[in-house]
Amino acid sequence: MIRKMLSSRRAAGASALTVVALAAALAATPAASATSADGDNPPPPPGSSPVCAFYDGDGLTVYGERGDRVSQVQCMLANRHYLPWSALDGTFGPQTLLAVQRFQADNPPLVPDGLVTPVTWSALWHAGPTRTTPLP
C-alpha cells in the first residue's frame, strides 16, 4: 500500500515537472518565430506590432465589412503609419478605405482600389513602417 502511494506521488510529481518544463519552453519561444497557419502568408516582419493578432489569412476584405479581418488590416495599416491607432474599430469605413488606397498607391504594382485582396494582404504582411508623411 505504501509503495503504491509513493509510486503514485512520484508519477504526479513527474507530471507536474513535465507541465512546468513545457510551460517554460513555450514562454521562452519568441512569438515572432511561430509559424503562420497559412504557409503562403508568413508572420509579420520585424517592426510590426505583436498586437496584430486578429486574423491570419488573405481573404478578400472590402468597404463596409466588420470583424477580425478588418481589425487586422487596420492594425497593420496603423503599424505602417497609414492609419491612426485611434481608428482601429473593426469597421471598414471611409478612413480605413482611404488608408488602404494610400498604402496601395505607395506600393506598386498594387492598384489603389481599396480592395484588400490576397496581393494587398501579402504587401501588408511584408511591408515595414513605410509612410513618412503625416496623416491628415
XYZ file of C-alpha atoms in Angstrom:
136
model
C 0.000 0.000 0.000
C 2.791 2.434 0.941
C 4.725 1.549 -2.219
C 1.633 2.211 -4.295
C 1.163 5.646 -2.652
C 4.827 6.556 -3.160
C 4.680 5.420 -6.784
C 1.537 7.476 -7.340
C 3.126 10.567 -5.745
C 6.271 10.157 -7.869
C 4.182 9.933 -11.034
C 2.223 13.050 -10.052
C 5.459 14.899 -9.296
C 6.940 13.865 -12.646
C 3.783 15.018 -14.429
C 3.917 18.370 -12.655
C 7.571 18.804 -13.621
C 6.730 17.974 -17.235
C 3.984 20.625 -17.272
C 6.314 23.212 -15.734
C 9.081 22.403 -18.223
C 6.654 22.628 -21.163
C 5.283 25.960 -19.934
C 8.804 27.329 -19.532
C 9.760 26.198 -23.030
C 6.679 27.824 -24.547
C 7.288 31.046 -22.634
C 10.876 31.186 -23.878
C 9.834 30.791 -27.540
C 9.566 34.194 -29.244
C 6.123 34.853 -30.732
C 7.701 36.094 -33.962
C 9.177 32.660 -34.656
C 5.787 30.985 -34.611
C 4.807 29.632 -37.967
C 1.793 31.010 -39.746
C -1.348 28.935 -40.076
C -1.286 29.870 -43.752
C 2.001 28.764 -45.348
C 1.683 31.379 -48.098
C 1.258 34.162 -45.558
C 4.379 34.387 -43.379
C 4.397 36.129 -39.998
C 4.676 39.916 -39.925
C 8.153 41.365 -40.437
C 10.237 42.957 -37.684
C 8.881 46.366 -36.800
C 5.292 45.175 -36.830
C 3.456 45.241 -33.560
C 2.528 41.940 -31.922
C -0.919 43.380 -31.232
C -1.877 42.494 -34.817
C -3.238 39.073 -33.976
C -6.825 39.273 -35.161
C -6.617 37.326 -38.438
C -4.017 35.254 -40.246
C -5.095 34.825 -43.830
C -5.677 36.610 -47.092
C -9.435 36.639 -47.633
C -10.969 39.478 -49.647
C -11.765 42.346 -47.278
C -13.841 45.290 -48.516
C -15.546 48.526 -47.539
C -18.490 48.005 -45.186
C -17.205 44.816 -43.563
C -16.704 44.347 -39.839
C -14.719 41.880 -37.820
C -11.334 40.293 -37.322
C -10.123 40.655 -40.909
C -10.851 44.388 -40.800
C -9.188 44.721 -37.389
C -6.088 43.007 -38.806
C -5.981 45.350 -41.826
C -6.415 48.385 -39.573
C -3.717 47.245 -37.163
C -1.207 46.627 -39.944
C -2.058 49.985 -41.563
C -1.538 51.691 -38.197
C 1.828 49.931 -37.786
C 2.818 51.232 -41.204
C 1.664 54.782 -40.387
C -1.296 54.879 -42.775
C -3.988 54.913 -40.109
C -4.025 56.432 -36.617
C -4.294 53.916 -33.785
C -7.489 55.633 -32.655
C -9.170 54.460 -35.882
C -8.965 50.753 -35.003
C -12.600 49.816 -34.535
C -13.056 46.681 -36.651
C -15.217 48.507 -39.198
C -14.026 49.070 -42.778
C -15.256 52.639 -43.116
C -14.130 55.733 -45.057
C -10.950 56.288 -43.017
C -9.814 52.683 -43.490
C -10.692 52.816 -47.188
C -8.543 55.914 -47.661
C -5.664 54.323 -45.720
C -5.842 51.160 -47.855
C -5.855 53.242 -51.059
C -2.844 55.285 -49.871
C -0.958 52.126 -48.934
C -1.750 50.599 -52.325
C -0.688 53.778 -54.167
C 2.626 53.802 -52.282
C 3.298 50.131 -53.066
C 3.219 49.465 -56.807
C 2.188 47.346 -58.605
C -0.836 47.401 -56.262
C -3.893 49.115 -57.725
C -5.267 51.772 -55.324
C -8.831 50.432 -55.465
C -9.342 49.997 -51.712
C -9.955 46.241 -52.012
C -7.797 44.161 -49.683
C -7.127 41.232 -51.993
C -4.585 38.453 -51.405
C -1.984 40.614 -53.208
C -2.656 43.570 -50.882
C -2.584 41.240 -47.858
C 0.822 39.986 -48.947
C 2.112 43.541 -49.348
C 0.791 44.456 -45.888
C 2.421 41.394 -44.320
C 5.772 42.137 -45.936
C 5.908 45.935 -45.622
C 7.632 47.622 -42.733
C 6.705 51.043 -41.340
C 6.805 52.980 -44.601
C 4.653 56.087 -44.575
C 6.691 59.144 -43.638
C 4.275 61.975 -44.451
C 1.843 62.943 -41.675
C -1.677 61.593 -41.672
C -4.455 64.134 -42.282
